[in-house]
Amino acid sequence: MSAKLEKLCQKLKEILGERIADPVLRLGEVTIECQADVYIEVACTLRDHPDLRFEELIDLSGIDYSAYAGWPGKRFAVACHLLSITHNWRLRLRAYAADAESPVLPSVTPVWNGANWYEREAFDMFGIVFEGHPDLRRILTDYGFVGHPFRKDFPVSGYVEMRYDPEQGRVVYQPVTIEPREVTPRVVREEKYGRG
Amino acid sequence: MAEIKNYSINFGPQHPAAHGVLRLVLELDGEVVVHADPHIGLLHRGTEKLIETRTWLQSVPYMDRLDYVSMMCNEHAYCLAVERLLGVEVPLRAQYIRVFMDEVTRILNHLLNIGTHALDIGAMTMVLYTFREREDLLDVYEAVSGARLHAAYYRPGGVYRDLPESMPRYTENKFKNAETVKRLNTAREGSLLDFVEDFCDRFEGYLDDYHTLLTDNRIWKQRTVDVAVVPPERALQLGFSGPMLRGSGIEWDLRKKQPYEVYDRMEFDVPVGTNGDCYDRYLVRMEEMRQANRIVRQCIAWLRANPGPVISDNHKVAPPPRASMKSNMEELIHHFKLSSEGMHVPAGEVYAGIEHPKGEFGVWAVSDGANKPYRLKLRSPGFPHLAATHEMAQGHMLADVTAIIGTIDLVLGDTDR
């Protein structure tokens, strides 16, 4: 398996060259990274080049790296998981949005039509705007929702709650009344922790 | 002449054929669908965000609540992802048990799908038959994990416990006399494996019955043949997987192509459709049940012959046995750390995809070395399929929309997450 993946890394380097950072092979998976300006070009090459042929987009997901200690890249990124039926291999393509304040990336929906809803989801959850997307609306959150819930600075309990108000005879939104609590704190231990 | 205009109707979210809480806004020209716009998210629980606030082990039960008709398959992908990040070896018996339960789950899922699909488009009988069989398999779930639906049986490192030696039995009461109870208990005299083997023997015949009910049924064919045809190149473009992709004639099954656990030791065939319509996808699912039955038999034979441990002995990941925990200081500390702080997963990222009954279910786990995931993306199989509803429904009649929802095997818990 790993010989095959090394071959893939070699091919990626040859074909995409300067447009991507060096392919990383870890845990049996290949990851390549690129910047927003070459994203579409890279995606098209990955799909159409006869030696790569990633004809299917399995997954596209946004991620917010702002709370990741020592993350070298930018804050917002999109990770595409690609699959080639012809060659039976997978690839992760990560593209960074240049600006953390208003993240923008080109849309890959014209390249892989299945990306449509995934990009709507990433827009909804992370506020990443996809240029050239045919129909960029919110998808999973409530109608009229404010904010992007999967960003690291968005609280798990949210900002508003909904209840039925018997006096007004309708459903109303109000600020959340529950206190945020954490049962098990999040800890990152040093490398040799608990190994004697 | 009166002017005829397109009009929009609202389908769901409380329509019985919407399989949960799907809301479809349909634009119709007479009875022909011009535009279908699914509104999802009514069951969105923010699972991915919640998981970021739980330890790695606490997230296992969340997986059951995604696709609540194939619970253990969801857990499987999650456990695979965690194990790959940790580099933990899973005992062989646990791998067989996982494959065994995965295939039981596949039968469960397809039974529900075919039963309700038929119910939606007018064949009332089917669901009564498939739910009879589901009842037996849910008893298997209950005997194995203690819960009929939300099992939480797979754990990173293996499975929670070994398969039980006995099946729960019926007892006499005012509704069931001694004779009935005796008849119901005949298959339950032995171990769980005996019970499942008995089911496998019966199930072949049941499948033949289903075929006589639906496969050549004229009404069923009128409702499914040539409805929602997806050519193979479109299926790839739209990100289809599982029976939806195979129905369109692409031979792609992760169990064969990228085998995980012990699927490379199993003998089974992958059914492929030719036309890519609802009928072909139905046939693919029917055959998949027969093949799942075959795999279950092979697992039973192996599991009978090979006892052994079912969870990793790495106590940084899996809890130590109760007895040694009570007598050994080291094990006590392990247990305490594991249940208070949880395991620490090395920094890195991994994508684990499995052949879920509905398609490819994937987990993209990103860890920064903490006791909780940094980000966990769940790739649900139903999501891209539902996204293609517009393309599949366009130009079809309003009544075909129910057939399309049935054929994509929709479970909103899975698409909405």
Short mmCIF file of C-alpha atoms in Angstrom, two decimals, chain A residues 26-27 29 31 47 55-69 79 81 83-85 88-90 92 94 109-115 117-118 120-121 125-126 135 137 139-141 143 149-156 182 184-189 193-195, chain B residues 23 37-42 44 46 48-50 52-53 55 58 84-85 234-241 245 250 252 254 257-258 316 337 340-341 344 347-353 360 364 366-375 377-380 383-384 386-387 415-417:
data_model
loop_
_atom_site.label_atom_id
_atom_site.label_comp_id
_atom_site.label_asym_id
_atom_site.label_seq_id
_atom_site.Cartn_x
_atom_site.Cartn_y
_atom_site.Cartn_z
CA ARG A 26 1.21 10.05 7.10
CA LEU A 27 -0.89 7.24 8.59
CA GLU A 29 -2.90 9.00 3.74
CA THR A 31 -2.23 15.30 2.04
CA ARG A 47 -9.68 15.43 -11.71
CA GLU A 55 -13.14 11.77 -10.35
CA GLU A 56 -15.10 11.76 -7.10
CA LEU A 57 -15.27 14.25 -4.27
CA ILE A 58 -16.08 12.20 -1.18
CA ASP A 59 -16.15 14.98 1.36
CA LEU A 60 -15.52 18.68 1.70
CA SER A 61 -15.31 20.26 5.08
CA GLY A 62 -14.32 23.54 6.63
CA ILE A 63 -12.06 23.83 9.64
CA ASP A 64 -11.10 26.64 11.99
CA TYR A 65 -7.52 26.31 13.21
CA SER A 66 -7.61 29.31 15.56
CA ALA A 67 -7.46 27.22 18.76
CA TYR A 68 -4.86 24.76 17.47
CA ALA A 69 -1.64 25.40 19.39
CA ALA A 79 -10.27 20.03 3.26
CA HIS A 81 -11.28 14.21 0.47
CA LEU A 83 -11.25 9.41 -4.38
CA SER A 84 -10.08 7.94 -7.64
CA ILE A 85 -12.17 4.97 -8.74
CA ASN A 88 -8.18 3.22 -6.25
CA TRP A 89 -6.43 5.86 -4.18
CA ARG A 90 -7.43 8.72 -1.97
CA ARG A 92 -6.71 15.06 0.98
CA ARG A 94 -6.37 21.42 1.86
CA THR A 109 -18.83 22.96 -7.49
CA PRO A 110 -18.16 23.33 -11.26
CA VAL A 111 -15.34 20.78 -10.92
CA TRP A 112 -17.22 18.28 -8.76
CA ASN A 113 -20.97 18.97 -8.74
CA GLY A 114 -21.34 17.05 -5.50
CA ALA A 115 -19.53 19.87 -3.68
CA TRP A 117 -24.14 21.13 -0.46
CA TYR A 118 -20.79 20.59 1.23
CA ARG A 120 -23.18 25.41 1.66
CA GLU A 121 -22.48 23.56 4.89
CA MET A 125 -20.86 26.51 9.84
CA PHE A 126 -17.65 28.50 9.32
CA ASP A 135 -26.66 28.86 -4.61
CA ARG A 137 -27.49 29.67 1.29
CA ILE A 139 -28.29 24.72 4.99
CA LEU A 140 -28.34 23.17 8.45
CA THR A 141 -29.04 26.02 10.86
CA TYR A 143 -33.99 30.13 9.15
CA PRO A 149 -21.58 27.88 14.99
CA PHE A 150 -18.56 25.70 14.27
CA ARG A 151 -16.07 28.54 14.66
CA LYS A 152 -13.98 28.05 17.77
CA ASP A 153 -15.11 31.36 19.28
CA PHE A 154 -18.80 30.37 19.10
CA PRO A 155 -20.02 28.91 22.43
CA VAL A 156 -21.46 25.39 22.43
CA GLU A 182 -17.36 21.74 31.29
CA THR A 184 -13.96 17.12 31.76
CA PRO A 185 -11.43 19.88 31.04
CA ARG A 186 -9.51 19.80 27.80
CA VAL A 187 -5.83 19.01 28.42
CA VAL A 188 -2.85 18.45 26.19
CA ARG A 189 -0.23 16.41 28.03
CA TYR A 193 3.21 11.73 30.06
CA GLY A 194 2.36 8.54 31.94
CA ARG A 195 5.02 6.47 30.20
CA ARG B 23 -38.94 19.54 4.08
CA ASP B 37 -35.43 22.19 -3.09
CA PRO B 38 -34.86 20.06 0.03
CA HIS B 39 -34.65 22.04 3.27
CA ILE B 40 -32.73 20.04 5.82
CA GLY B 41 -31.40 20.77 9.26
CA LEU B 42 -34.59 20.24 11.23
CA HIS B 44 -29.43 19.20 13.22
CA GLY B 46 -24.49 19.97 16.08
CA GLU B 48 -19.59 17.63 15.38
CA LYS B 49 -19.44 20.60 17.73
CA LEU B 50 -20.64 18.56 20.71
CA GLU B 52 -15.32 18.66 20.37
CA THR B 53 -16.40 19.10 23.99
CA THR B 55 -13.57 12.98 25.44
CA GLN B 58 -17.72 9.77 25.37
CA ARG B 84 -5.54 4.64 13.30
CA LEU B 85 -4.56 7.84 15.08
CA ARG B 234 -23.29 11.76 -13.09
CA ALA B 235 -23.22 9.43 -10.10
CA LEU B 236 -19.48 10.07 -9.74
CA GLN B 237 -19.86 13.82 -10.25
CA LEU B 238 -22.52 13.98 -7.58
CA GLY B 239 -20.42 12.06 -5.06
CA PHE B 240 -22.63 8.97 -4.82
CA SER B 241 -21.49 5.88 -2.97
CA LEU B 245 -23.29 4.13 -7.09
CA ILE B 250 -20.00 1.20 -11.15
CA TRP B 252 -17.17 0.00 -6.22
CA LEU B 254 -14.91 -0.47 -0.06
CA LYS B 257 -11.45 -2.35 -2.92
CA GLN B 258 -10.02 -0.96 0.30
CA LYS B 316 -4.09 3.59 27.98
CA LYS B 337 -7.35 8.17 34.39
CA SER B 340 -11.89 10.81 34.38
CA GLU B 341 -9.54 12.37 31.87
CA HIS B 344 -4.88 11.10 24.78
CA ALA B 347 -1.73 14.94 17.15
CA GLY B 348 -2.56 14.33 13.52
CA GLU B 349 -5.45 13.79 11.20
CA VAL B 350 -7.02 10.73 9.66
CA TYR B 351 -9.94 9.88 7.44
CA ALA B 352 -11.60 6.51 7.98
CA GLY B 353 -14.29 5.49 5.55
CA GLU B 360 -19.58 5.53 2.34
CA TRP B 364 -12.30 12.89 9.42
CA VAL B 366 -8.26 15.99 13.63
CA SER B 367 -6.44 15.76 16.95
CA ASP B 368 -4.08 18.23 18.56
CA GLY B 369 -2.95 15.70 21.15
CA ALA B 370 -5.64 16.50 23.72
CA ASN B 371 -8.15 14.20 25.39
CA LYS B 372 -10.85 15.56 23.08
CA PRO B 373 -11.03 15.79 19.29
CA TYR B 374 -10.02 19.11 17.77
CA ARG B 375 -12.43 18.69 14.91
CA LYS B 377 -16.18 15.85 10.40
CA LEU B 378 -18.76 13.19 9.73
CA ARG B 379 -19.20 12.33 6.10
CA SER B 380 -22.70 10.95 5.99
CA PHE B 383 -26.01 13.94 2.35
CA PRO B 384 -24.77 13.92 -1.28
CA LEU B 386 -30.21 14.02 -0.93
CA ALA B 387 -28.36 16.90 -2.58
CA THR B 415 -27.92 13.83 6.81
CA ASP B 416 -28.47 16.53 9.43
CA ARG B 417 -25.98 15.33 12.05
#
